[in-house]
Tab-separated table of C-alpha atoms and ligand atoms in Angstrom:
chain	number	residue	atom	x	y	z
Y	251	UNK	CA	-92.836	-32.654	126.748
Y	252	UNK	CA	-89.662	-30.644	126.141
Y	253	UNK	CA	-90.444	-28.156	123.379
Y	254	UNK	CA	-87.569	-26.977	121.204
Y	255	UNK	CA	-87.882	-23.505	122.678
Y	256	UNK	CA	-90.421	-22.283	125.238
Y	257	UNK	CA	-90.499	-18.525	124.689
Y	258	UNK	CA	-93.221	-17.978	127.239
Y	259	UNK	CA	-91.141	-19.600	129.983
Y	260	UNK	CA	-88.134	-17.527	129.025
Y	261	UNK	CA	-90.098	-14.299	129.264
Y	262	UNK	CA	-92.233	-15.282	132.228
Y	263	UNK	CA	-89.185	-14.639	134.392
Y	264	UNK	CA	-89.545	-10.922	133.620
Y	265	UNK	CA	-93.335	-10.732	133.711
Y	266	UNK	CA	-93.736	-8.282	136.598
Y	267	UNK	CA	-91.031	-5.962	135.310
Y	268	UNK	CA	-92.465	-6.061	131.775
Y	269	UNK	CA	-95.907	-5.136	133.072
Y	270	UNK	CA	-94.605	-2.255	135.165
Y	271	UNK	CA	-92.515	-0.975	132.246
Y	272	UNK	CA	-95.441	-1.271	129.874
Y	273	UNK	CA	-97.623	0.774	132.198
Y	274	UNK	CA	-95.096	3.582	132.407
Y	275	UNK	CA	-94.572	3.376	128.627
Y	276	UNK	CA	-98.331	3.679	128.075
Y	277	UNK	CA	-98.634	6.521	130.539
Y	278	UNK	CA	-95.775	8.439	128.944
Y	279	UNK	CA	-97.800	9.089	125.788
Y	280	UNK	CA	-94.511	8.963	123.835
Y	281	UNK	CA	-94.257	5.826	121.678
Y	282	UNK	CA	-91.576	6.202	118.990
Y	283	UNK	CA	-87.850	6.932	119.453
Y	284	UNK	CA	-88.212	7.897	123.074
Y	285	UNK	CA	-86.010	7.620	126.124
Y	286	UNK	CA	-86.012	3.820	126.207
Y	287	UNK	CA	-84.476	3.584	122.729
Y	288	UNK	CA	-81.798	6.132	123.640
Y	289	UNK	CA	-81.074	4.381	126.936
Y	290	UNK	CA	-80.950	0.919	125.391
Y	291	UNK	CA	-78.577	2.146	122.672
Y	292	UNK	CA	-76.265	3.469	125.342
Y	293	UNK	CA	-76.481	0.327	127.463
Y	294	UNK	CA	-76.003	-2.070	124.563
Y	295	UNK	CA	-73.053	-0.057	123.189
Y	296	UNK	CA	-71.448	-0.285	126.624
Y	297	UNK	CA	-72.151	-4.015	126.793
Y	298	UNK	CA	-70.475	-4.630	123.421
Y	299	UNK	CA	-67.671	-2.189	124.180
Y	300	UNK	CA	-68.365	0.048	121.180
Y	301	UNK	CA	-68.885	3.782	120.976
Y	302	UNK	CA	-72.111	3.655	118.961
Y	303	UNK	CA	-75.276	1.576	118.919
Y	304	UNK	CA	-78.241	2.474	116.719
Y	305	UNK	CA	-81.516	0.695	117.380
Y	306	UNK	CA	-83.360	-0.451	114.254
Y	307	UNK	CA	-86.446	-2.478	113.403
Y	308	UNK	CA	-84.832	-5.899	112.933
Y	309	UNK	CA	-81.590	-7.716	112.128
Y	310	UNK	CA	-82.057	-7.696	108.377
Y	311	UNK	CA	-82.375	-3.914	108.327
Y	312	UNK	CA	-79.382	-3.570	110.648
Y	313	UNK	CA	-77.178	-5.333	108.081
Y	314	UNK	CA	-78.754	-3.541	105.143
Y	315	UNK	CA	-78.402	-0.078	106.688
Y	316	UNK	CA	-74.721	-0.644	107.473
Y	317	UNK	CA	-74.109	-1.413	103.798
Y	318	UNK	CA	-76.241	1.504	102.589
Y	319	UNK	CA	-74.432	3.738	105.052
Y	320	UNK	CA	-71.075	2.748	103.600
Y	321	UNK	CA	-72.412	3.475	100.107
Y	322	UNK	CA	-73.453	6.979	101.189
Y	323	UNK	CA	-70.034	7.511	102.769
Y	324	UNK	CA	-68.384	6.389	99.508
Y	325	UNK	CA	-66.633	3.405	101.109
Y	326	UNK	CA	-68.759	1.024	99.013
Y	327	UNK	CA	-70.306	1.455	95.575
Y	328	UNK	CA	-73.346	-0.225	94.073
Y	329	UNK	CA	-72.223	-3.384	92.286
Y	330	UNK	CA	-69.336	-4.094	94.654
Y	331	UNK	CA	-68.947	-7.691	95.787
Y	332	UNK	CA	-69.411	-8.817	99.371
Y	333	UNK	CA	-68.058	-12.192	100.514
Y	334	UNK	CA	-70.369	-14.279	102.680
Y	335	UNK	CA	-70.392	-17.926	103.798
Y	336	UNK	CA	-72.707	-20.104	101.696
Y	337	UNK	CA	-74.361	-21.732	104.725
Y	338	UNK	CA	-75.589	-18.558	106.395
Y	339	UNK	CA	-79.188	-17.701	107.164
Y	340	UNK	CA	-80.659	-16.045	104.070
Y	341	UNK	CA	-80.984	-12.631	105.773
Y	342	UNK	CA	-77.262	-11.923	105.350
Y	343	UNK	CA	-77.517	-12.477	101.599
Y	344	UNK	CA	-80.746	-10.492	101.257
Y	345	UNK	CA	-79.254	-7.505	103.073
Y	346	UNK	CA	-76.379	-7.394	100.575
Y	347	UNK	CA	-78.742	-7.580	97.623
Y	348	UNK	CA	-81.142	-4.993	99.014
Y	349	UNK	CA	-78.252	-2.555	99.378
Y	350	UNK	CA	-77.470	-2.958	95.672
Y	351	UNK	CA	-74.327	-5.006	96.260
Y	352	UNK	CA	-73.439	-8.475	95.004
Y	353	UNK	CA	-73.245	-11.399	97.428
Y	354	UNK	CA	-70.407	-13.800	96.621
Y	355	UNK	CA	-71.109	-17.097	98.335
Y	356	UNK	CA	-68.070	-18.890	99.730
Y	357	UNK	CA	-68.115	-22.617	100.517
Y	358	UNK	CA	-68.122	-23.428	104.209
Y	359	UNK	CA	-66.255	-25.749	106.552
Y	360	UNK	CA	-67.950	-28.862	107.898
Y	361	UNK	CA	-66.520	-28.672	111.407
Y	362	UNK	CA	-66.912	-24.976	112.081
Y	363	UNK	CA	-70.014	-24.146	110.028
Y	364	UNK	CA	-68.077	-21.132	108.832
Y	365	UNK	CA	-65.883	-19.878	105.966
Y	366	UNK	CA	-63.455	-22.290	104.411
Y	367	UNK	CA	-60.428	-20.014	104.461
Y	368	UNK	CA	-58.876	-21.451	101.305
Y	369	UNK	CA	-62.129	-21.012	99.433
Y	370	UNK	CA	-62.239	-17.461	100.705
Y	371	UNK	CA	-58.911	-16.741	99.063
Y	372	UNK	CA	-60.200	-18.307	95.829
Y	373	UNK	CA	-63.363	-16.186	95.846
Y	374	UNK	CA	-61.722	-12.770	95.941
Y	375	UNK	CA	-61.918	-10.523	92.884
Y	376	UNK	CA	-61.137	-6.916	92.050
Y	377	UNK	CA	-64.706	-6.058	92.873
Y	378	UNK	CA	-64.585	-7.535	96.389
Y	379	UNK	CA	-64.948	-4.669	98.842
Y	380	UNK	CA	-66.374	-6.210	102.003
Y	381	UNK	CA	-66.673	-9.457	103.913
Y	382	UNK	CA	-69.528	-10.446	106.212
Y	383	UNK	CA	-68.562	-13.077	108.772
Y	384	UNK	CA	-71.611	-14.673	110.389
Y	385	UNK	CA	-71.180	-15.909	113.953
Y	386	UNK	CA	-73.438	-18.828	113.159
Y	387	UNK	CA	-75.124	-20.733	115.996
Y	388	UNK	CA	-73.484	-18.358	118.498
Y	389	UNK	CA	-69.838	-19.139	117.737
Y	390	UNK	CA	-67.518	-16.351	116.681
Y	391	UNK	CA	-66.116	-16.586	113.182
Y	392	UNK	CA	-62.314	-17.017	112.959
Y	393	UNK	CA	-61.914	-13.245	113.201
Y	394	UNK	CA	-58.125	-13.143	113.427
Y	395	UNK	CA	-57.807	-14.889	110.051
Y	396	UNK	CA	-60.683	-12.908	108.570
Y	397	UNK	CA	-59.269	-9.570	109.719
Y	398	UNK	CA	-55.841	-10.440	108.287
Y	399	UNK	CA	-57.457	-11.475	105.040
Y	400	UNK	CA	-59.551	-8.287	104.975
Y	401	UNK	CA	-56.511	-6.172	105.634
Y	402	UNK	CA	-54.517	-7.671	102.794
Y	403	UNK	CA	-57.367	-7.085	100.316
Y	404	UNK	CA	-58.598	-3.829	101.836
Y	405	UNK	CA	-62.079	-5.129	102.676
Y	406	UNK	CA	-64.588	-3.767	105.148
Y	407	UNK	CA	-65.552	-6.335	107.797
Y	408	UNK	CA	-69.220	-6.375	108.768
Y	409	UNK	CA	-70.224	-8.895	111.409
Y	410	UNK	CA	-73.581	-10.601	111.250
Y	411	UNK	CA	-73.835	-10.948	115.020
Y	412	UNK	CA	-77.536	-11.828	115.067
Y	413	UNK	CA	-76.841	-15.130	116.845
Y	414	UNK	CA	-73.892	-14.161	119.025
Y	415	UNK	CA	-74.884	-11.537	121.612
Y	416	UNK	CA	-72.284	-11.741	124.353
Y	417	UNK	CA	-69.753	-14.015	122.644
Y	418	UNK	CA	-66.210	-12.754	123.255
Y	419	UNK	CA	-62.703	-13.551	122.030
Y	420	UNK	CA	-59.528	-14.321	123.982
Y	421	UNK	CA	-58.767	-10.622	124.347
Y	422	UNK	CA	-62.183	-10.066	125.930
Y	423	UNK	CA	-63.639	-8.235	122.921
Y	424	UNK	CA	-67.287	-8.844	122.247
Y	425	UNK	CA	-69.259	-9.686	119.121
Y	426	UNK	CA	-70.265	-6.348	117.665
Y	427	UNK	CA	-66.806	-4.931	118.324
Y	428	UNK	CA	-64.705	-7.262	116.179
Y	429	UNK	CA	-64.975	-5.630	112.751
Y	430	UNK	CA	-65.888	-2.261	111.240
Y	431	UNK	CA	-69.583	-2.574	112.074
Y	432	UNK	CA	-72.044	-5.241	113.181
Y	433	UNK	CA	-75.715	-6.049	112.817
Y	434	UNK	CA	-77.731	-7.609	115.654
Y	435	UNK	CA	-81.223	-9.052	115.735
Y	436	UNK	CA	-83.347	-9.178	118.878
Y	437	UNK	CA	-85.966	-11.445	117.316
Y	438	UNK	CA	-87.681	-13.270	120.205
Y	439	UNK	CA	-85.727	-16.535	119.739
Y	440	UNK	CA	-82.263	-14.928	119.873
Y	441	UNK	CA	-80.042	-15.053	122.973
Y	442	UNK	CA	-81.201	-11.505	123.692
Y	443	UNK	CA	-84.757	-11.455	122.387
Y	444	UNK	CA	-87.478	-8.814	122.462
Y	445	UNK	CA	-91.227	-9.532	122.455
Y	446	UNK	CA	-91.402	-8.716	118.767
Y	447	UNK	CA	-89.026	-7.554	116.059
Y	448	UNK	CA	-86.009	-5.469	116.974
Y	449	UNK	CA	-82.397	-5.006	115.906
Y	450	UNK	CA	-79.305	-2.831	116.259
Y	451	UNK	CA	-76.154	-1.675	114.521
Y	452	UNK	CA	-72.946	-1.356	116.531
Y	453	UNK	CA	-69.790	0.391	115.368
Y	454	UNK	CA	-66.874	2.548	116.470
Y	455	UNK	CA	-67.171	4.584	113.269
Y	456	UNK	CA	-68.879	7.889	114.163
Y	457	UNK	CA	-69.546	8.873	110.553
Y	458	UNK	CA	-71.262	5.577	109.834
Y	459	UNK	CA	-73.279	5.845	113.042
Y	460	UNK	CA	-74.569	9.288	112.063
Y	461	UNK	CA	-75.638	8.082	108.610
Y	462	UNK	CA	-77.308	4.870	109.877
Y	463	UNK	CA	-79.198	6.867	112.489
Y	464	UNK	CA	-80.648	8.992	109.709
Y	465	UNK	CA	-81.265	6.070	107.348
Y	466	UNK	CA	-83.428	4.213	109.882
Y	467	UNK	CA	-85.688	7.258	110.092
Y	468	UNK	CA	-86.440	8.280	106.483
Y	469	UNK	CA	-82.945	9.646	105.978
Y	470	UNK	CA	-83.797	12.434	108.344
Y	471	UNK	CA	-82.246	13.811	111.506
Y	472	UNK	CA	-84.514	16.771	112.073
Y	473	UNK	CA	-88.231	16.497	111.527
Y	474	UNK	CA	-89.346	16.807	107.882
Y	475	UNK	CA	-85.838	17.472	106.603
Y	476	UNK	CA	-84.633	14.488	104.539
Y	477	UNK	CA	-81.039	14.058	103.509
Y	478	UNK	CA	-81.031	10.478	102.159
Y	479	UNK	CA	-83.448	7.945	100.709
Y	480	UNK	CA	-83.876	6.223	104.040
Y	481	UNK	CA	-86.351	3.650	105.278
Y	482	UNK	CA	-88.609	3.367	108.281
Y	483	UNK	CA	-86.798	0.928	110.547
Y	484	UNK	CA	-86.790	2.364	114.050
Y	485	UNK	CA	-86.269	0.247	117.138
Y	486	UNK	CA	-89.678	0.207	118.752
Y	487	UNK	CA	-89.828	2.110	122.026
Y	488	UNK	CA	-91.642	-0.595	123.959
Y	489	UNK	CA	-89.293	-3.302	122.656
Y	490	UNK	CA	-86.338	-1.171	123.783
Y	491	UNK	CA	-87.949	-0.976	127.224
Y	492	UNK	CA	-88.252	-4.783	127.366
Y	493	UNK	CA	-84.706	-5.293	126.081
Y	494	UNK	CA	-83.382	-3.029	128.846
Y	495	UNK	CA	-84.965	-5.359	131.377
Y	496	UNK	CA	-83.468	-8.467	129.766
Y	497	UNK	CA	-79.949	-7.226	128.968
Y	498	UNK	CA	-78.636	-7.527	132.557
Y	499	UNK	CA	-79.489	-11.255	132.472
Y	500	UNK	CA	-77.863	-11.995	129.113
Y	501	UNK	CA	-74.527	-13.178	130.535
Y	502	UNK	CA	-76.240	-15.427	133.051
Y	503	UNK	CA	-78.407	-16.954	130.298
Y	504	UNK	CA	-75.384	-17.444	128.032
Y	505	UNK	CA	-73.498	-19.133	130.872
Y	506	UNK	CA	-76.412	-21.504	131.354
Y	507	UNK	CA	-76.417	-22.291	127.623
Y	508	UNK	CA	-72.700	-23.129	127.775
Y	509	UNK	CA	-73.250	-25.224	130.907
Y	510	UNK	CA	-75.920	-27.254	129.070
Y	511	UNK	CA	-73.657	-27.562	126.011
Y	512	UNK	CA	-70.883	-28.989	128.193
Y	513	UNK	CA	-73.289	-31.553	129.647
Y	514	UNK	CA	-74.319	-32.536	126.119
Y	515	UNK	CA	-70.725	-32.755	124.904
Y	516	UNK	CA	-69.629	-35.008	127.731
Y	517	UNK	CA	-72.873	-36.978	128.050
Y	518	UNK	CA	-73.837	-37.746	124.460
Y	519	UNK	CA	-72.048	-40.882	123.347
Y	520	UNK	CA	-73.451	-42.196	120.118
Y	521	UNK	CA	-71.475	-43.002	116.971
Y	522	UNK	CA	-74.353	-41.866	114.810
Y	523	UNK	CA	-74.274	-38.358	116.224
Y	524	UNK	CA	-71.583	-35.852	115.306
Y	525	UNK	CA	-71.263	-33.231	118.036
Y	526	UNK	CA	-70.320	-29.575	117.444
Y	527	UNK	CA	-66.814	-28.240	118.002
Y	528	UNK	CA	-66.207	-26.367	121.215
Y	529	UNK	CA	-62.869	-25.084	122.475
Y	530	UNK	CA	-64.098	-24.261	125.978
Y	531	UNK	CA	-63.697	-20.530	125.468
Y	532	UNK	CA	-66.159	-17.666	125.648
Y	533	UNK	CA	-66.280	-17.402	121.869
Y	534	UNK	CA	-69.370	-19.619	121.747
Y	535	UNK	CA	-72.683	-18.678	123.365
Y	536	UNK	CA	-74.605	-21.654	121.917
Y	537	UNK	CA	-77.486	-19.842	120.290
Y	538	UNK	CA	-78.077	-23.307	118.858
Y	539	UNK	CA	-76.660	-26.718	119.727
Y	540	UNK	CA	-76.318	-28.226	116.283
Y	541	UNK	CA	-75.497	-31.885	115.774
Y	542	UNK	CA	-75.146	-33.816	112.528
Y	543	UNK	CA	-76.935	-37.098	111.901
Y	544	UNK	CA	-76.871	-38.994	108.605
Y	545	UNK	CA	-80.449	-40.261	108.707
Y	546	UNK	CA	-81.882	-37.099	110.097
Y	547	UNK	CA	-85.585	-37.713	109.659
Y	548	UNK	CA	-85.426	-40.999	111.559
Y	549	UNK	CA	-83.529	-39.280	114.360
Y	550	UNK	CA	-86.081	-36.471	114.566
Y	551	UNK	CA	-88.867	-39.066	114.802
Y	552	UNK	CA	-87.029	-40.803	117.646
Y	553	UNK	CA	-86.917	-37.530	119.598
Y	554	UNK	CA	-90.514	-36.753	118.757
Y	555	UNK	CA	-91.608	-40.138	120.102
Y	556	UNK	CA	-89.852	-39.168	123.317
Y	557	UNK	CA	-91.533	-35.746	123.383
Y	558	UNK	CA	-88.424	-33.715	122.574
Y	559	UNK	CA	-88.689	-30.912	120.041
Y	560	UNK	CA	-86.058	-30.238	117.378
Y	561	UNK	CA	-85.549	-27.720	114.562
Y	562	UNK	CA	-83.338	-27.609	111.479
Y	563	UNK	CA	-81.064	-24.600	111.000
Y	564	UNK	CA	-81.457	-24.568	108.032
Y	565	UNK	CA	-83.138	-27.025	105.686
Y	566	UNK	CA	-82.340	-25.196	102.398
Y	567	UNK	CA	-79.096	-23.279	101.735
Y	568	UNK	CA	-79.394	-19.767	100.220
Y	569	UNK	CA	-78.119	-20.810	96.764
Y	570	UNK	CA	-80.984	-23.326	96.471
Y	571	UNK	CA	-83.722	-20.873	97.433
Y	572	UNK	CA	-86.131	-19.784	94.751
Y	573	UNK	CA	-85.566	-16.164	95.778
Y	574	UNK	CA	-81.889	-16.486	94.825
Y	575	UNK	CA	-82.289	-18.390	91.574
Y	576	UNK	CA	-79.249	-16.644	90.056
Y	577	UNK	CA	-77.143	-18.949	92.266
Y	578	UNK	CA	-78.976	-22.186	91.490
Y	579	UNK	CA	-76.284	-23.600	89.232
Y	580	UNK	CA	-73.546	-23.165	91.805
Y	581	UNK	CA	-72.354	-26.206	93.712
Y	582	UNK	CA	-71.415	-26.107	97.374
Y	583	UNK	CA	-71.122	-29.799	98.292
Y	584	UNK	CA	-70.124	-29.226	101.907
Y	585	UNK	CA	-72.833	-26.645	102.507
Y	586	UNK	CA	-75.375	-28.925	100.872
Y	587	UNK	CA	-74.382	-31.888	103.000
Y	588	UNK	CA	-74.458	-29.742	106.154
Y	589	UNK	CA	-78.003	-28.713	105.300
Y	590	UNK	CA	-78.980	-32.361	104.869
Y	591	UNK	CA	-77.584	-33.513	108.219
Y	592	UNK	CA	-77.902	-30.735	110.789
Y	593	UNK	CA	-80.428	-30.907	113.601
Y	594	UNK	CA	-80.722	-28.512	116.530
Y	595	UNK	CA	-81.672	-29.916	119.927
Y	596	UNK	CA	-83.098	-27.811	122.785
Y	597	UNK	CA	-80.574	-25.498	124.488
Y	598	UNK	CA	-82.747	-22.896	126.110
Y	599	UNK	CA	-81.425	-21.361	129.358
Y	600	UNK	CA	-84.611	-22.390	131.169
Y	601	UNK	CA	-84.074	-26.132	130.632
Y	602	UNK	CA	-83.681	-27.940	133.947
Y	603	UNK	CA	-80.838	-30.352	134.707
Y	604	UNK	CA	-83.412	-33.154	134.575
Y	605	UNK	CA	-84.489	-32.049	131.095
Y	606	UNK	CA	-80.854	-32.182	129.990
Y	607	UNK	CA	-80.274	-35.628	131.516
Y	608	UNK	CA	-83.415	-36.912	129.804
Y	609	UNK	CA	-82.414	-35.459	126.430
Y	610	UNK	CA	-78.958	-37.047	126.702
Y	611	UNK	CA	-80.450	-40.459	127.518
Y	612	UNK	CA	-82.827	-40.247	124.547
Y	613	UNK	CA	-79.959	-39.314	122.216
Y	614	UNK	CA	-77.829	-42.158	123.534
Y	615	UNK	CA	-80.643	-44.644	122.973
Y	616	UNK	CA	-80.928	-43.701	119.288
Y	617	UNK	CA	-79.671	-46.377	116.900
F	893	PLP	C1	-82.062	-13.751	112.856
F	893	PLP	C2	-80.955	-13.515	111.909
F	893	PLP	C3	-80.927	-12.406	111.050
F	893	PLP	C4	-82.092	-11.494	110.817
F	893	PLP	O1	-82.694	-10.984	111.922
F	893	PLP	P1	-84.229	-10.505	111.854
F	893	PLP	O2	-84.357	-9.701	113.096
F	893	PLP	O3	-85.084	-11.706	111.820
F	893	PLP	O4	-84.378	-9.653	110.630
F	893	PLP	C5	-79.799	-12.198	110.284
F	893	PLP	N1	-78.764	-13.054	110.320
F	893	PLP	C6	-78.756	-14.142	111.109
F	893	PLP	C7	-77.564	-15.030	111.110
F	893	PLP	C8	-79.859	-14.420	111.917
F	893	PLP	O5	-79.857	-15.516	112.681
C-alpha cells in the first residue's frame, strides 16, 4: 500500500529530537511566544532571505494579517480590489474577504495552473490595489511578468507561498522574498509542516512587520495595551520548536521531491495522462505532482486497485463554492476543466525508488 501521504513516516525521522525538544519545552514552563518562536522567526527569515518573519497561527491568518496590516498603514483601503487566480485554494480568497477587500478572480492557464496574463490585464480596474500570486503546487508564479504588471498599475504584490517553501528563481531569490510580503502555512502536509497548525508572514517592509506582529497578538505590543483590533493568531511555541528541527532538512526533502518528479516525467508514458510542466529549474518544489486525466474517476479506481493513494487538488473551484455564492454566475471554463481533470499522485520525500518505479508502472498500465 502506498498512501497518498504518510505523515507519520515523514515525522518519524525526527522522533527523538521532537521528544527531547518537547521535554525541554514542557520543563521551561513558558508556552506562548517564547524563545522558540523568536528563534524560528529569525531562522526562517534568514532561509527566505528577508529581513522580517512573523510567526502566526496558520496560513490563512498570515495572508489576512498582511492585508489588514496594509489597511492600517493606509496602503490599502476597505473595498479595494485584489486580483487572484480563479483556481487557487479557497484560503487565498477568504483572506481577502476577511480583510474587508474584494477578491477579483482571474481565469487561469491550463499548462501552468496560474494566472492567464492576458486575462489579468482584462481584470484590472481603478479599484485594483493588490495582486496575490499563488505558487500553486510548489511552482513559482511568473513573478517577472507579475511584478512588471504590478509596477505599471501600482499594485502591492502579496505572495501566497503556502505551497512553495524553498522554491527559488533564477537569481536565487526564494519564495517569500519575491513581492512586498508573503504568507506561509506550515500545516502538516506542506513541504515544511508542523505537527499542527502554524504559519508565518515574511517581508522586507519593517513598518508592515511591526503592525503584523501586533495584529497577531490582539493588536498589542506591550501587555494589556491595545493599539489595533487584532486577532489571536500566534505561532504556537511548541510548533515553532518542531519547525526549527525540520527546517534544516527542507532543502534535502525538496530535492528528493524534484528527483521523484523527474523520474515521473521521464518514466510515465501514457497518452491518457497529461504531465505537469517543468523547466528543470529550482522554481518548482513539487508540493504536489498534479497530472490531468480526462476520465479521472476511472483512473483513480485503477490506482486504488493497485493500492496507490491519490487526492484531488481541488475538486471545486472557489467561484463554485457555496461560501462564495456571489461568484456563482461567473464562468471560468479553463479553471472548471482543470478542476474536473486534475489528480495528484504521491510525491512525498519518503517514497522509496521502488515505490516510484511501481507507481510509474501502474500509471503506464492504465488504459
Ligand atoms: C494551505 C494553504 C493555505 C492556508 O494555510 P492554512 O495553514 O491551512 O490556513 C493558503 N493558501 C494555499 C495555497 C494553501 O495551500
